[in-house]
XYZ file of C-alpha atoms in Angstrom:
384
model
C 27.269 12.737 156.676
C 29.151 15.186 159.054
C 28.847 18.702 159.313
C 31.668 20.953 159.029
C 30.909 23.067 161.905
C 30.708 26.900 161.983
C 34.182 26.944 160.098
C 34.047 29.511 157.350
C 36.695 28.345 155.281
C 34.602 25.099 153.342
C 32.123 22.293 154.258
C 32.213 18.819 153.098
C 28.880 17.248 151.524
C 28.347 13.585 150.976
C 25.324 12.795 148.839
C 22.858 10.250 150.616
C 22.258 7.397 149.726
C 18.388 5.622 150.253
C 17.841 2.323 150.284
C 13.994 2.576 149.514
C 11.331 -0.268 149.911
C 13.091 -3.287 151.378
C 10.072 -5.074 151.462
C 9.438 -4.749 147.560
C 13.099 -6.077 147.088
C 12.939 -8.851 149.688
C 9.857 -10.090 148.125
C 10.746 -9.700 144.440
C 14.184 -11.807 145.272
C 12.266 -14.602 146.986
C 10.026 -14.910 143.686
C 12.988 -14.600 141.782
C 14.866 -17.372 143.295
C 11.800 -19.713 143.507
C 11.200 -19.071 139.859
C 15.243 -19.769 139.537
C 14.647 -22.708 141.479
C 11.030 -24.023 139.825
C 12.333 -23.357 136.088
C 15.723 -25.298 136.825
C 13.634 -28.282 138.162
C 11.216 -27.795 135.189
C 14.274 -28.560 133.265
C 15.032 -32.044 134.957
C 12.065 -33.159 134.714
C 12.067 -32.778 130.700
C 15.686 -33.960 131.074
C 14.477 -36.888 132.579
C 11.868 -37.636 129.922
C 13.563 -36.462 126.802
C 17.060 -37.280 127.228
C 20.116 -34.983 127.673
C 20.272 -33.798 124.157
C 19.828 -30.022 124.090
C 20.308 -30.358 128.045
C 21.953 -26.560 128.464
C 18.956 -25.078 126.132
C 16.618 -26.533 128.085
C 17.935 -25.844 131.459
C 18.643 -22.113 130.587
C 14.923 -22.002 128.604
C 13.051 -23.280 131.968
C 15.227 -21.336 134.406
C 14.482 -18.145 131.845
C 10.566 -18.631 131.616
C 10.643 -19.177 135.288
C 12.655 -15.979 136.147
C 10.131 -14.161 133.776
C 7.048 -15.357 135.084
C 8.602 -13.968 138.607
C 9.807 -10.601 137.579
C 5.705 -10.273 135.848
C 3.905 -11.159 139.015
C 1.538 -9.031 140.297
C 0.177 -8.335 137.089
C -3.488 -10.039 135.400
C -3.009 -13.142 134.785
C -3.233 -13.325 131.176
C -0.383 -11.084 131.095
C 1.562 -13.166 133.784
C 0.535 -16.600 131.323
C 1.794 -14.771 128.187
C 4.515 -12.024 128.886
C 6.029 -14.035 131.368
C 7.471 -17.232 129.275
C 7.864 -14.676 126.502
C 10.038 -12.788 128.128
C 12.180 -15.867 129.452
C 12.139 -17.024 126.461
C 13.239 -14.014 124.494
C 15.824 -13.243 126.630
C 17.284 -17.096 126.418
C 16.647 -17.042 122.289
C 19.754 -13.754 122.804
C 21.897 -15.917 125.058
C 22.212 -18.878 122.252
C 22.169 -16.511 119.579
C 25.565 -15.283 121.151
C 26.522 -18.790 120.724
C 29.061 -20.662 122.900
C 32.190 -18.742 121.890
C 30.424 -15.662 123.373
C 28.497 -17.042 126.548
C 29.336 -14.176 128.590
C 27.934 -11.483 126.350
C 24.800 -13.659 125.676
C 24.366 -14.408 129.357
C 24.567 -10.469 129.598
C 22.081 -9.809 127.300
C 19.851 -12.799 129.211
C 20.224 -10.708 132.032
C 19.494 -7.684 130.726
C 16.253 -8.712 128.999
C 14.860 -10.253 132.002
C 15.574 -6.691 133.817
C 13.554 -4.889 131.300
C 10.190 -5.020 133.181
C 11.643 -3.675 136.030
C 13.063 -0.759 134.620
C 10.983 0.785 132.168
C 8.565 1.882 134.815
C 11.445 3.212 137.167
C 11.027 6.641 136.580
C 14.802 7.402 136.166
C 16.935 6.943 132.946
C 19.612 6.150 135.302
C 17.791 3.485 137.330
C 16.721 1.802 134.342
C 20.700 1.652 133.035
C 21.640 0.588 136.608
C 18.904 -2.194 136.998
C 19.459 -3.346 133.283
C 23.417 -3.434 134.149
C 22.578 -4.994 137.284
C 20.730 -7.943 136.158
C 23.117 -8.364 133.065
C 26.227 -8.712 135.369
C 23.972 -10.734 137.817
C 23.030 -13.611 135.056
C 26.713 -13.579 134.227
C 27.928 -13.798 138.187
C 24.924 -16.353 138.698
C 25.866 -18.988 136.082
C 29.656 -18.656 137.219
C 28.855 -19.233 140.798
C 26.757 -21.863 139.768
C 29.637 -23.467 138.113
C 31.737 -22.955 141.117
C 29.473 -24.498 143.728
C 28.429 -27.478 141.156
C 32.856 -27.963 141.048
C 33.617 -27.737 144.539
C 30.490 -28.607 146.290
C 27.748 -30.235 144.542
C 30.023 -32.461 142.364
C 32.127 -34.014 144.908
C 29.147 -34.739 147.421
C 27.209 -36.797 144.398
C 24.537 -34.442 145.463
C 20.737 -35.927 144.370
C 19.773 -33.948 141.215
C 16.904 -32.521 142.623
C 18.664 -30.981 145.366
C 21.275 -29.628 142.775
C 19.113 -28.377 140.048
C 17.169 -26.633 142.786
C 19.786 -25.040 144.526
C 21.733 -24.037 140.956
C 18.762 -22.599 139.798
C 17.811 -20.223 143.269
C 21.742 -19.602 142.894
C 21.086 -17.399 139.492
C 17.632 -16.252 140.546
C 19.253 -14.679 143.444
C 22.316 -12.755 141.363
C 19.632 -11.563 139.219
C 17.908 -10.463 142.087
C 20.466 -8.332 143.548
C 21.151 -6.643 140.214
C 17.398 -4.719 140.781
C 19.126 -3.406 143.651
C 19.955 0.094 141.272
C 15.777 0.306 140.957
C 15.409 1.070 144.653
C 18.986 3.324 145.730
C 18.209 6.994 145.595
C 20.855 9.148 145.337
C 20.172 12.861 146.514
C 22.271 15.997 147.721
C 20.561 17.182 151.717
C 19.316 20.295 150.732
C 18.772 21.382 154.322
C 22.404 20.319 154.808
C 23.560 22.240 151.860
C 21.864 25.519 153.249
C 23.489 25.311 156.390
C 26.421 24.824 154.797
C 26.026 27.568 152.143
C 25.180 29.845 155.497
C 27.868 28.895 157.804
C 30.237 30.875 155.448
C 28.096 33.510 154.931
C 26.767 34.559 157.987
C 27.516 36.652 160.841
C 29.834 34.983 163.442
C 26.678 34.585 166.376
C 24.408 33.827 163.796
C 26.948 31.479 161.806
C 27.857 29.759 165.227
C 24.268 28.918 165.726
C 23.782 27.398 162.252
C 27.074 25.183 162.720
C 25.546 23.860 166.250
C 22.463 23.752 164.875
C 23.541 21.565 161.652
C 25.666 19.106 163.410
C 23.013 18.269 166.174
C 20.826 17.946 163.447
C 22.792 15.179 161.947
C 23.141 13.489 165.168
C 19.099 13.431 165.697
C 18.782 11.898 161.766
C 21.480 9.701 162.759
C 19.892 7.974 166.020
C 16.404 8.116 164.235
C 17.927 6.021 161.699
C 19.518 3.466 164.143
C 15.866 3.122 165.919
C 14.276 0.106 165.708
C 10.760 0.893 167.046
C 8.958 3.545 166.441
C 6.596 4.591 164.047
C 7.385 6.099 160.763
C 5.055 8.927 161.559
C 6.423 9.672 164.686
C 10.293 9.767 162.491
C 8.479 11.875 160.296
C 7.360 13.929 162.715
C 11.156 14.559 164.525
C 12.599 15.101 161.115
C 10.547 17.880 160.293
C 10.818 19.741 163.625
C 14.461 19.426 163.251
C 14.355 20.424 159.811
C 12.054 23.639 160.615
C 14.287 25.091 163.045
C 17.081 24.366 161.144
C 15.575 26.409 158.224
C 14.770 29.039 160.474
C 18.052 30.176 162.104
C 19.258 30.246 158.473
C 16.162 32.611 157.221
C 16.667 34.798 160.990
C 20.350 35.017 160.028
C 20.009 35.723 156.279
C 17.289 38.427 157.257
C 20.214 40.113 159.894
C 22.590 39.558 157.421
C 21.078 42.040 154.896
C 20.141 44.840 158.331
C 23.821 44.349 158.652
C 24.290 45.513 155.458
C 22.215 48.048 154.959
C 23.854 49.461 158.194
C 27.275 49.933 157.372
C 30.021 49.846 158.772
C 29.635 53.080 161.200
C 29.988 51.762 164.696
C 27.796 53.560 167.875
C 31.538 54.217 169.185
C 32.122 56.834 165.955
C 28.802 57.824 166.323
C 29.384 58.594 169.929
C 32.898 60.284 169.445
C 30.945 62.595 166.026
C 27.974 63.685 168.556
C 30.646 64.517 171.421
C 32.739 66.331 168.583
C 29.536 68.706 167.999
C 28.313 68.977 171.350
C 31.650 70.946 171.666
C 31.670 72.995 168.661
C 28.038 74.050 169.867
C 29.367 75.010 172.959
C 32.167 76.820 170.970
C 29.947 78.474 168.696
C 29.061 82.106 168.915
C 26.983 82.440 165.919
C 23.827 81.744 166.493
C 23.045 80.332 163.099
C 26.036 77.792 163.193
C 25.149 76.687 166.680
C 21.878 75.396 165.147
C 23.115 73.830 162.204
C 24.992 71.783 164.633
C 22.538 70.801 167.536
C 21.007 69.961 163.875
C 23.436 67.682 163.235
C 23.919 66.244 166.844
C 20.297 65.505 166.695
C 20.564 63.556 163.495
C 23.278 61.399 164.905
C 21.586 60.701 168.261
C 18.413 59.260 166.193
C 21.175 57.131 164.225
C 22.650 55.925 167.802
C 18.916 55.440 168.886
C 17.956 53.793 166.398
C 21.412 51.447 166.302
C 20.562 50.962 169.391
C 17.281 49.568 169.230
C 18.015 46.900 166.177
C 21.321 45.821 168.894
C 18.824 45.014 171.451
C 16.452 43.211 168.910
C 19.294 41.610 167.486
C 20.160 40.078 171.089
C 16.762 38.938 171.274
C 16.398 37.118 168.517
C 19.831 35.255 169.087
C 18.682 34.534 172.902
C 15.119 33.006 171.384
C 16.913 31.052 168.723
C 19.697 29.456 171.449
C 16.856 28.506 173.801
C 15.590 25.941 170.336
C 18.443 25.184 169.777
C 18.853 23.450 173.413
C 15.183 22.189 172.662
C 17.037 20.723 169.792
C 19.931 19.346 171.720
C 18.073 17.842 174.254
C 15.376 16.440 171.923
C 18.696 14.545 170.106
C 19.255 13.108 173.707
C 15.739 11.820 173.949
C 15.987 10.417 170.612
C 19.349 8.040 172.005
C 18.059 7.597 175.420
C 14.954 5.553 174.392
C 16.407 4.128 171.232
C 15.764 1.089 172.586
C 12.468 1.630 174.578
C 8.853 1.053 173.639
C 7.212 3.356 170.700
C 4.677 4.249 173.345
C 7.070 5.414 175.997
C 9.092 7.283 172.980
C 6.090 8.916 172.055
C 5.107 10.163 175.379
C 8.411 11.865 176.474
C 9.450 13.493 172.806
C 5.689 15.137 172.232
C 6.359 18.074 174.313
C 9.523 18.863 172.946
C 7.734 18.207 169.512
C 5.556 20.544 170.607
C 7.891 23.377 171.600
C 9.493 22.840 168.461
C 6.409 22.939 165.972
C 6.326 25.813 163.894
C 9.720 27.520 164.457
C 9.964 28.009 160.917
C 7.466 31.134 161.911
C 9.778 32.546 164.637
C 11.638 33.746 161.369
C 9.187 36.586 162.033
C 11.280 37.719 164.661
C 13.407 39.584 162.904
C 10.931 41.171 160.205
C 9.249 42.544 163.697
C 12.371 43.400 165.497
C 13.593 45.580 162.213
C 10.128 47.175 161.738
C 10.296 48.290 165.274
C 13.339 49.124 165.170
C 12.472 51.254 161.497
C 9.071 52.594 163.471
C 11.200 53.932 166.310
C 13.441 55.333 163.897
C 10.875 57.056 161.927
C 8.978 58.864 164.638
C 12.119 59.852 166.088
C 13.255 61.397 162.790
């Protein structure tokens, strides 16, 4: 995802895409493709004692019971004994239903069955349709590749029917596999990213500069985090919410100027200056008493607007000046983050902490500004 910069006319956001617990999908394809595997081999052996009558029913009935008994494990056994080969089953009773004229919509609804435990406790309506769409188009890709590599490959060899059965069955476990792959892709918008985004339009040019450098260093700090290959995930965790704080605070310390700005006007100190140098000479000019006073009035009320201008300019330079010097914290912590990419966790740990460190909390130095503007209101006050 790239960030647009401190451009005000657009941004472009790309959704991101998670790829969450490997591990759960790495192990649930390997039980998958052994149950493939064990069910198809189940298969010859009752081939080999009952004769090839009812060969393909059998073959897709073991492979089925065997896939099922893989997609419920984990669970108590008596619900791995029974829901298991019920489930295989079930789903192969819809395949010959279909009949042979419509193999590929029964092999779909094979598929689709056999993805139902997996997808009813996803969480998401749309997981569930992508895993049961996924496992319906894998049992139809499976038995086609199987086909393919049995044509051009196992058939020419005279490969040993234990080696084929075996490897035809693992063949479909695995496309059935990979169609779970919808129960474990997140799809989400960056919210941080978005606000940055949504700011670098809105802001002030200083302020929307900042947010622009700030958002694309940002990117490049998740970027090399993701690349890492050691590393803890606490210590990830750690960077990404440093990153993230700051982040979140030049956009609250530029909102909060935003609305000062505002409230302010458009009067500059320059017309302020030329107004009170306008009166100063009509006092001088005066010769009424009574109008002289009404104007050193006036002047008086203008020089506590230029004071107090004044004041929220030097606050407002102060803030900026605070939020640059995190924001080369930032820049140099995104450096770290490439330099020992590659180096122990131990060593990463020990040269990022005290950047960590400077960075922790900056989602308080939002305060800033509240205090700069009450000052600034304060001065303003007791001058009036």
């Amino acid at each position: 995802m790239m960030f647009s910069g401190p451009r005000r006319e657009g941004s472009s956001k790309v959704p991101r895409i998670r790829f969450e617990d490997h591990a759960s999908f790495q192990t649930g394809t390997v039980r998958l493709v052994i149950g493939g595997a064990a069910g198809a081999l189940a298969a010859l052996a009752g081939r080999t004692l009952l004769g090839p009558e009812h060969a393909y029913s059998m073959i897709m009935g073991c492979m089925g019971v065997g896939m099922g008994i893989a997609l419920m494990w984990g669970r108590r056994w008596p619900a791995l004994l029974v829901l298991g080969p019920l489930l295989g089953l079930g789903s192969v009773a819809l395949l010959l239903a279909a009949g042979d004229s419509h193999e590929p919509f029964g092999l779909g609804l094979m598929g689709a069955v056999l993805g139902l435990p997996l997808a009813l406790p996803s969480g998401s309506r749309l997981r569930a349709a992508l895993v049961i769409a996924g496992t319906a188009l894998g049992a139809v890709v499976g038995i086609a590749s199987v086909r393919a590599v049995e044509a051009t490959l196992l058939g020419p060899i005279d490969a040993p029917d234990i080696a084929s059965y075996a490897l035809q069955g693992g063949i479909v476990g695995l496309f059935v596999s990979i169609g779970t792959v919808g129960r474990h892709i997140t799809v989400a918008g960056d919210a941080v990213q978005d606000a940055l985004a949504r700011a670098t339009r809105d802001l002030p040019g200083d302020f929307a500069e900042l947010v622009g450098r700030a958002g694309e260093t940002r990117v490049r700090v998740l970027d090399a985090l993701e690349r890492r290959a050691d590393g803890s995930e606490k210590e990830r965790a750690q960077v990404r919410k440093a990153v993230d704080e700051l982040a979140g605070c030049i956009v609250k310390v530029g909102r909060r100027w935003q609305a000062v700005d505002t409230d302010l006007g458009t009067t500059s100190p320059a017309v302020l200056e030329r107004r009170i140098a306008e009166l100063t000479g009509r006092i001088e000019a005066a010769a009424d008493p009574e109008a002289r006073a009404a104007y050193e009035k006036a002047r008086g009320a203008l020089e506590d607007q230029l004071q107090h201008r004044t004041e929220i300019a030097k606050s407002r330079d102060r803030t900026v000046a605070r939020l640059h010097s995190y924001l080369a914290v930032l820049e140099r912590l995104h450096l770290a983050v490439v330099r020992f990419r590659s180096s122990d966790a131990h060593r990463f740990a020990t040269e990022m902490q005290p950047m960590l460190d400077e960075l922790d909390g900056v989602g308080t130095d939002a305060e800033l500004a509240a205090q700069a503007i009450d000052e600034s209101q304060r001065s303003s006050t007791t001058s009036a």
